[in-house]
Amino acid sequence: MDPKLDRKAIVEFIRRMPKAELHLHMEGAVQPRTWLKLADRNGIRLPADTPEELNEVFRFRDFDHFIELYTLCCTCLVNVDDFRLATYELLEDLAAQNVRYAEIFLSPTLHLARGVKWETIMAGVSAARREGERDFGIQTAFIPDISRELGPEMGLTVARHVAKSAEYGVIGLGIGGPEVGFPPDDYWEAFDLIGEAGMHRVAHAGETLGPDSIWGALKALNATRIGHGVRCLEDEALVAHLRENQIALEVCPTSNVCTGVSKDWPSHPLKQLLEAGLLVTLNSDDPGMFTTTLTNEFLRAQETFDLSLDEITDLALNALRASFLSTAGKREWIAKFEAEFEKLRGELVPV
Ligand SMILES: [Zn+2]
């Protein structure tokens, strides 16, 4: 750590610094208090009556258990205002952490599968997007995600909707859900369609499965960013490919610990990924379910791996570098963030 800095100053710096986030699921970011509110107004029974109890329920045995509870909570989202409220409250939470820009995943497959219309989802989330910008100055874009467990046919349905949804702030297509048993190659058609529509392609890969899953996301789906990707370290050629092409990894340490991908924070490969020269971004994934925040991810990362202030700010800027903003937009945001970092250093770092 920078010898000039004490822990208190660095904590203050992290709390106040501007941030961007690229790997955040709308449904996974909803706080327990909001889930209970939505369950109540739709007459849905969740296995808890208070936010504290729901936090206890969110102690996941493994990745499948997490998907099971995620899917159950999603049933609380029924009408336009449910989607609006859930998204609005999460934007409020992000703004409170000084997150200024976010690319947010949606899980429409799970909603479509239970009969919710695409337009219902989009009307709600896009209304919240406008309100978030108006009320908190936060800019957002959406990346609907295919839940792989629902199969390639449903994936194609989502892709067709996505290709026509730019007006709602949709910029691309993602794929998530359990990697085991659902290889990326089966979803090539959906991702081809998105490429033809000129939109972005991202994929969760290398989280519960190893390098083959990441290679599949790159080759079959033409993904330009990888969700998690932490297991790339098992394949040197893959690490070299990711480094040379500066394909970003959306790394989410607390999520990996909660789903059992990593044993704990100290054994998480974040530091190795950075040392390998990869374009690493830090993210909260499902903060409502993993009881974390983006600020907390930075605080834990700094503390666990003894990151310097320069390493912290570089990690924060990586989110802008790896974002789907235009080249001019990235330049503008980066300059703005750098100026704020400088100002904060002046206030917090004794000379
Ligand atoms: Zn995710």
Short mmCIF file of C-alpha atoms and ligand atoms in Angstrom, two decimals:
data_model
loop_
_atom_site.label_atom_id
_atom_site.label_comp_id
_atom_site.label_asym_id
_atom_site.label_seq_id
_atom_site.Cartn_x
_atom_site.Cartn_y
_atom_site.Cartn_z
CA MET A 1 0.00 0.00 0.00
CA ASP A 2 1.06 3.59 -0.58
CA PRO A 3 2.97 4.44 2.63
CA LYS A 4 1.30 7.86 2.76
CA LEU A 5 -2.12 6.31 3.16
CA ASP A 6 -3.70 4.90 6.23
CA ARG A 7 -6.57 2.44 6.05
CA LYS A 8 -9.11 5.07 7.08
CA ALA A 9 -8.15 7.35 4.17
CA ILE A 10 -8.28 4.54 1.64
CA VAL A 11 -11.70 3.40 2.88
CA GLU A 12 -12.95 6.95 2.56
CA PHE A 13 -11.44 7.20 -0.93
CA ILE A 14 -13.15 3.98 -2.08
CA ARG A 15 -16.50 5.03 -0.66
CA ARG A 16 -16.42 8.41 -2.35
CA MET A 17 -14.74 7.60 -5.67
CA PRO A 18 -16.91 7.51 -8.82
CA LYS A 19 -17.61 3.99 -10.06
CA ALA A 20 -18.97 2.07 -13.03
CA GLU A 21 -20.32 -1.48 -13.02
CA LEU A 22 -20.62 -3.99 -15.85
CA HIS A 23 -21.83 -7.17 -14.21
CA LEU A 24 -24.97 -6.69 -12.19
CA HIS A 25 -28.25 -8.59 -12.54
CA MET A 26 -31.34 -6.51 -12.00
CA GLU A 27 -33.16 -9.39 -10.32
CA GLY A 28 -30.12 -10.29 -8.22
CA ALA A 29 -29.62 -6.69 -7.15
CA VAL A 30 -33.10 -6.32 -5.65
CA GLN A 31 -32.83 -5.95 -1.89
CA PRO A 32 -34.73 -8.32 0.46
CA ARG A 33 -36.97 -5.43 1.61
CA THR A 34 -38.06 -4.86 -2.01
CA TRP A 35 -38.68 -8.59 -2.63
CA LEU A 36 -40.96 -8.69 0.42
CA LYS A 37 -42.81 -5.58 -0.77
CA LEU A 38 -43.32 -7.11 -4.24
CA ALA A 39 -44.32 -10.51 -2.82
CA ASP A 40 -46.86 -8.83 -0.58
CA ARG A 41 -48.55 -6.83 -3.31
CA ASN A 42 -48.75 -9.84 -5.62
CA GLY A 43 -49.85 -12.34 -2.95
CA ILE A 44 -46.74 -14.50 -3.37
CA ARG A 45 -45.34 -16.50 -0.47
CA LEU A 46 -41.57 -16.21 0.08
CA PRO A 47 -39.87 -18.40 2.70
CA ALA A 48 -39.29 -15.37 4.97
CA ASP A 49 -41.25 -12.53 6.57
CA THR A 50 -38.49 -9.98 7.26
CA PRO A 51 -35.45 -8.76 5.30
CA GLU A 52 -33.21 -10.34 7.94
CA GLU A 53 -34.91 -13.72 7.53
CA LEU A 54 -34.64 -13.48 3.75
CA ASN A 55 -30.92 -12.73 4.10
CA GLU A 56 -30.67 -15.96 6.09
CA VAL A 57 -32.52 -17.85 3.32
CA PHE A 58 -29.94 -16.46 0.86
CA ARG A 59 -27.17 -18.64 2.31
CA PHE A 60 -26.58 -20.75 -0.74
CA ARG A 61 -25.47 -24.36 -0.54
CA ASP A 62 -24.11 -24.23 -4.10
CA PHE A 63 -24.72 -22.70 -7.53
CA ASP A 64 -27.90 -24.74 -8.19
CA HIS A 65 -29.40 -23.70 -4.86
CA PHE A 66 -28.69 -20.08 -5.80
CA ILE A 67 -30.47 -20.47 -9.17
CA GLU A 68 -33.44 -22.10 -7.41
CA LEU A 69 -33.94 -19.12 -5.04
CA TYR A 70 -33.24 -16.59 -7.78
CA THR A 71 -36.00 -18.16 -9.87
CA LEU A 72 -38.40 -18.19 -6.91
CA CYS A 73 -37.83 -14.48 -6.16
CA CYS A 74 -38.40 -13.62 -9.83
CA THR A 75 -42.02 -14.80 -9.52
CA CYS A 76 -42.64 -11.63 -7.43
CA LEU A 77 -42.18 -9.53 -10.58
CA VAL A 78 -45.56 -9.55 -12.32
CA ASN A 79 -46.61 -6.19 -13.76
CA VAL A 80 -44.95 -3.10 -15.25
CA ASP A 81 -44.72 -1.27 -11.94
CA ASP A 82 -43.05 -4.27 -10.25
CA PHE A 83 -40.23 -4.16 -12.79
CA ARG A 84 -40.07 -0.37 -12.50
CA LEU A 85 -39.90 -0.39 -8.70
CA ALA A 86 -37.28 -3.16 -8.51
CA THR A 87 -35.06 -1.38 -11.03
CA TYR A 88 -35.59 2.09 -9.55
CA GLU A 89 -34.67 0.96 -6.04
CA LEU A 90 -31.50 -0.72 -7.27
CA LEU A 91 -30.49 2.44 -9.16
CA GLU A 92 -31.00 4.36 -5.93
CA ASP A 93 -28.67 1.89 -4.16
CA LEU A 94 -26.05 2.26 -6.91
CA ALA A 95 -26.22 6.05 -6.84
CA ALA A 96 -25.68 5.99 -3.07
CA GLN A 97 -22.33 4.27 -3.77
CA ASN A 98 -21.44 6.87 -6.38
CA VAL A 99 -21.92 4.42 -9.27
CA ARG A 100 -22.40 6.71 -12.27
CA TYR A 101 -22.68 4.23 -15.11
CA ALA A 102 -23.95 0.63 -15.17
CA GLU A 103 -24.64 -2.02 -17.78
CA ILE A 104 -27.31 -4.17 -16.15
CA PHE A 105 -28.31 -7.74 -16.99
CA LEU A 106 -31.97 -8.70 -17.07
CA SER A 107 -33.24 -12.30 -16.84
CA PRO A 108 -36.23 -12.16 -19.23
CA THR A 109 -36.16 -15.87 -20.03
CA LEU A 110 -37.33 -16.65 -16.51
CA HIS A 111 -40.17 -14.13 -16.81
CA LEU A 112 -41.25 -15.13 -20.33
CA ALA A 113 -41.31 -18.79 -19.25
CA ARG A 114 -43.98 -17.98 -16.64
CA GLY A 115 -46.10 -15.94 -19.03
CA VAL A 116 -44.90 -12.34 -18.45
CA LYS A 117 -44.80 -10.36 -21.68
CA TRP A 118 -41.58 -8.86 -23.05
CA GLU A 119 -43.23 -5.43 -23.26
CA THR A 120 -44.20 -5.59 -19.57
CA ILE A 121 -40.59 -6.16 -18.52
CA MET A 122 -39.21 -3.51 -20.85
CA ALA A 123 -41.80 -0.84 -20.05
CA GLY A 124 -40.98 -1.20 -16.34
CA VAL A 125 -37.19 -1.27 -16.51
CA SER A 126 -36.95 1.49 -19.11
CA ALA A 127 -39.22 3.78 -17.05
CA ALA A 128 -36.88 3.24 -14.08
CA ARG A 129 -33.88 3.92 -16.32
CA ARG A 130 -35.28 7.35 -17.22
CA GLU A 131 -36.25 8.10 -13.62
CA GLY A 132 -32.80 6.99 -12.39
CA GLU A 133 -31.09 9.39 -14.74
CA ARG A 134 -33.46 12.19 -13.78
CA ASP A 135 -33.36 11.63 -10.00
CA PHE A 136 -29.80 10.36 -9.42
CA GLY A 137 -27.89 11.29 -12.59
CA ILE A 138 -27.01 7.62 -13.14
CA GLN A 139 -26.67 6.36 -16.72
CA THR A 140 -27.59 2.79 -17.51
CA ALA A 141 -27.98 0.31 -20.35
CA PHE A 142 -29.54 -3.17 -20.34
CA ILE A 143 -28.22 -6.54 -21.47
CA PRO A 144 -30.94 -9.22 -21.38
CA ASP A 145 -29.49 -12.58 -20.47
CA ILE A 146 -30.48 -16.02 -21.75
CA SER A 147 -30.97 -18.43 -18.84
CA ARG A 148 -29.27 -21.45 -20.41
CA GLU A 149 -31.32 -23.99 -18.45
CA LEU A 150 -34.39 -23.01 -20.50
CA GLY A 151 -32.78 -24.18 -23.74
CA PRO A 152 -31.72 -22.75 -27.14
CA GLU A 153 -35.28 -22.25 -28.43
CA MET A 154 -36.11 -19.86 -25.59
CA GLY A 155 -32.70 -18.27 -26.16
CA LEU A 156 -33.61 -17.52 -29.74
CA THR A 157 -36.93 -16.00 -28.65
CA VAL A 158 -35.05 -13.63 -26.32
CA ALA A 159 -32.52 -12.75 -29.04
CA ARG A 160 -35.32 -11.81 -31.44
CA HIS A 161 -36.80 -9.48 -28.82
CA VAL A 162 -33.39 -8.01 -27.93
CA ALA A 163 -32.59 -7.20 -31.56
CA LYS A 164 -35.64 -4.91 -31.64
CA SER A 165 -35.30 -3.33 -28.20
CA ALA A 166 -32.71 -0.53 -28.57
CA GLU A 167 -35.46 1.99 -27.76
CA TYR A 168 -35.62 0.57 -24.21
CA GLY A 169 -31.90 1.11 -23.63
CA VAL A 170 -30.98 -2.48 -24.61
CA ILE A 171 -27.45 -2.75 -26.04
CA GLY A 172 -26.75 -6.47 -26.29
CA LEU A 173 -27.36 -10.07 -25.31
CA GLY A 174 -25.86 -12.18 -22.54
CA ILE A 175 -26.11 -15.76 -21.35
CA GLY A 176 -26.13 -16.98 -17.75
CA GLY A 177 -27.45 -19.79 -15.60
CA PRO A 178 -25.81 -23.16 -14.95
CA GLU A 179 -22.84 -23.91 -17.24
CA VAL A 180 -22.86 -27.61 -16.43
CA GLY A 181 -24.98 -29.45 -19.01
CA PHE A 182 -25.64 -26.34 -21.13
CA PRO A 183 -22.58 -25.62 -23.33
CA PRO A 184 -22.38 -22.23 -25.10
CA ASP A 185 -22.19 -23.89 -28.54
CA ASP A 186 -25.93 -24.71 -28.39
CA TYR A 187 -26.79 -20.99 -28.38
CA TRP A 188 -24.79 -19.85 -31.44
CA GLU A 189 -27.91 -19.04 -33.46
CA ALA A 190 -29.22 -16.53 -30.92
CA PHE A 191 -25.82 -14.81 -30.74
CA ASP A 192 -25.43 -14.76 -34.54
CA LEU A 193 -28.72 -12.94 -34.78
CA ILE A 194 -27.50 -10.32 -32.27
CA GLY A 195 -24.28 -9.86 -34.25
CA GLU A 196 -26.30 -9.24 -37.39
CA ALA A 197 -28.34 -6.65 -35.47
CA GLY A 198 -25.08 -4.83 -34.62
CA MET A 199 -25.47 -5.32 -30.87
CA HIS A 200 -23.02 -6.53 -28.21
CA ARG A 201 -22.46 -10.13 -27.12
CA VAL A 202 -21.34 -11.21 -23.65
CA ALA A 203 -21.36 -14.54 -21.84
CA HIS A 204 -21.01 -15.96 -18.36
CA ALA A 205 -18.26 -18.57 -18.68
CA GLY A 206 -15.41 -20.07 -16.69
CA GLU A 207 -17.29 -19.69 -13.41
CA THR A 208 -18.38 -23.23 -12.52
CA LEU A 209 -16.71 -24.82 -15.57
CA GLY A 210 -13.17 -24.45 -16.90
CA PRO A 211 -11.44 -23.08 -20.03
CA ASP A 212 -13.54 -25.03 -22.55
CA SER A 213 -16.60 -23.06 -21.53
CA ILE A 214 -14.72 -19.77 -22.11
CA TRP A 215 -13.34 -20.92 -25.47
CA GLY A 216 -16.90 -21.88 -26.43
CA ALA A 217 -18.19 -18.42 -25.47
CA LEU A 218 -15.45 -16.79 -27.58
CA LYS A 219 -15.64 -19.06 -30.61
CA ALA A 220 -19.28 -20.13 -30.85
CA LEU A 221 -20.91 -16.98 -29.43
CA ASN A 222 -18.30 -14.35 -30.40
CA ALA A 223 -18.54 -12.92 -26.90
CA THR A 224 -16.46 -9.75 -26.50
CA ARG A 225 -16.60 -9.78 -22.71
CA ILE A 226 -16.65 -12.70 -20.28
CA GLY A 227 -18.73 -12.86 -17.11
CA HIS A 228 -16.46 -14.20 -14.35
CA GLY A 229 -13.92 -16.12 -16.48
CA VAL A 230 -11.86 -16.75 -13.35
CA ARG A 231 -11.01 -20.30 -14.41
CA CYS A 232 -9.16 -19.07 -17.53
CA LEU A 233 -6.00 -19.38 -15.43
CA GLU A 234 -6.13 -23.15 -16.01
CA ASP A 235 -5.16 -22.63 -19.69
CA GLU A 236 -2.08 -20.57 -20.61
CA ALA A 237 -3.07 -20.22 -24.26
CA LEU A 238 -6.45 -18.87 -23.21
CA VAL A 239 -4.88 -16.33 -20.85
CA ALA A 240 -2.62 -15.17 -23.71
CA HIS A 241 -5.61 -14.89 -26.05
CA LEU A 242 -7.63 -12.86 -23.53
CA ARG A 243 -4.64 -10.61 -22.83
CA GLU A 244 -3.67 -10.01 -26.46
CA ASN A 245 -7.22 -9.19 -27.47
CA GLN A 246 -7.94 -7.32 -24.24
CA ILE A 247 -11.16 -9.28 -23.76
CA ALA A 248 -12.44 -8.09 -20.41
CA LEU A 249 -13.35 -10.31 -17.49
CA GLU A 250 -16.22 -9.23 -15.24
CA VAL A 251 -14.90 -10.55 -11.95
CA CYS A 252 -17.24 -10.86 -8.96
CA PRO A 253 -15.34 -12.25 -5.93
CA THR A 254 -18.11 -12.24 -3.29
CA SER A 255 -20.39 -14.01 -5.75
CA ASN A 256 -17.72 -16.68 -6.31
CA VAL A 257 -17.38 -17.20 -2.58
CA CYS A 258 -21.17 -17.35 -2.05
CA THR A 259 -21.71 -19.96 -4.78
CA GLY A 260 -18.68 -22.01 -3.73
CA VAL A 261 -16.58 -21.29 -6.86
CA SER A 262 -13.89 -19.90 -4.50
CA LYS A 263 -13.37 -21.10 -0.95
CA ASP A 264 -12.88 -17.60 0.45
CA TRP A 265 -11.57 -14.14 -0.45
CA PRO A 266 -7.86 -14.85 0.17
CA SER A 267 -7.95 -17.82 -2.22
CA HIS A 268 -9.81 -15.87 -4.94
CA PRO A 269 -7.67 -15.47 -8.10
CA LEU A 270 -8.31 -11.71 -8.56
CA LYS A 271 -4.67 -10.83 -7.97
CA GLN A 272 -3.37 -13.53 -10.34
CA LEU A 273 -5.74 -12.30 -13.06
CA LEU A 274 -4.41 -8.75 -12.63
CA GLU A 275 -0.82 -9.94 -12.60
CA ALA A 276 -1.46 -11.87 -15.83
CA GLY A 277 -2.13 -8.50 -17.52
CA LEU A 278 -5.81 -9.19 -18.13
CA LEU A 279 -8.44 -6.49 -18.46
CA VAL A 280 -10.14 -7.17 -15.13
CA THR A 281 -13.21 -5.35 -13.87
CA LEU A 282 -14.66 -5.64 -10.37
CA ASN A 283 -18.40 -6.24 -9.96
CA SER A 284 -21.10 -7.18 -7.45
CA ASP A 285 -23.15 -9.61 -9.63
CA ASP A 286 -26.18 -10.17 -7.37
CA PRO A 287 -25.65 -7.76 -4.48
CA GLY A 288 -29.16 -8.22 -3.02
CA MET A 289 -28.66 -11.95 -2.69
CA PHE A 290 -24.97 -11.95 -1.76
CA THR A 291 -25.28 -9.11 0.78
CA THR A 292 -22.62 -7.05 -0.92
CA THR A 293 -22.20 -3.78 -2.86
CA LEU A 294 -19.71 -2.60 -5.46
CA THR A 295 -18.12 -0.44 -2.74
CA ASN A 296 -17.76 -3.53 -0.57
CA GLU A 297 -16.08 -5.44 -3.43
CA PHE A 298 -13.47 -2.67 -3.73
CA LEU A 299 -12.97 -2.51 0.04
CA ARG A 300 -12.54 -6.28 0.36
CA ALA A 301 -10.26 -6.47 -2.69
CA GLN A 302 -8.05 -3.67 -1.38
CA GLU A 303 -7.83 -5.20 2.07
CA THR A 304 -7.35 -8.81 0.98
CA PHE A 305 -4.78 -8.18 -1.75
CA ASP A 306 -3.21 -5.02 -0.33
CA LEU A 307 -3.94 -3.04 -3.49
CA SER A 308 -2.42 0.43 -3.85
CA LEU A 309 -4.50 3.48 -4.60
CA ASP A 310 -3.22 3.40 -8.19
CA GLU A 311 -4.30 -0.23 -8.52
CA ILE A 312 -7.73 0.65 -7.14
CA THR A 313 -8.29 3.56 -9.52
CA ASP A 314 -6.99 1.53 -12.46
CA LEU A 315 -9.45 -1.24 -11.59
CA ALA A 316 -12.26 1.32 -11.40
CA LEU A 317 -11.28 2.78 -14.80
CA ASN A 318 -11.19 -0.71 -16.35
CA ALA A 319 -14.98 -0.78 -16.06
CA LEU A 320 -15.14 2.24 -18.37
CA ARG A 321 -12.45 0.86 -20.71
CA ALA A 322 -14.34 -2.45 -21.03
CA SER A 323 -17.77 -0.85 -21.25
CA PHE A 324 -19.90 -0.63 -24.39
CA LEU A 325 -19.79 3.17 -24.39
CA SER A 326 -18.61 4.75 -27.65
CA THR A 327 -14.89 5.55 -27.96
CA ALA A 328 -15.62 9.26 -27.45
CA GLY A 329 -17.93 8.44 -24.53
CA LYS A 330 -15.23 6.35 -22.84
CA ARG A 331 -12.68 9.14 -23.24
CA GLU A 332 -15.06 11.62 -21.69
CA TRP A 333 -16.02 9.39 -18.73
CA ILE A 334 -12.40 8.41 -18.06
CA ALA A 335 -11.30 12.06 -17.99
CA LYS A 336 -14.15 12.87 -15.62
CA PHE A 337 -13.29 9.97 -13.27
CA GLU A 338 -9.56 10.83 -13.33
CA ALA A 339 -10.27 14.44 -12.39
CA GLU A 340 -12.39 13.26 -9.46
CA PHE A 341 -9.76 10.77 -8.32
CA GLU A 342 -7.19 13.56 -8.34
CA LYS A 343 -9.44 15.83 -6.31
CA LEU A 344 -10.18 13.08 -3.78
CA ARG A 345 -6.48 12.29 -3.40
CA GLY A 346 -5.85 15.97 -2.67
CA GLU A 347 -8.49 15.92 0.04
CA LEU A 348 -7.58 12.61 1.66
CA VAL A 349 -3.88 12.02 1.13
CA PRO A 350 -1.55 14.03 3.36
CA VAL A 351 1.44 15.48 1.51
ZN ZN B 1 -23.74 -12.96 -13.23
#
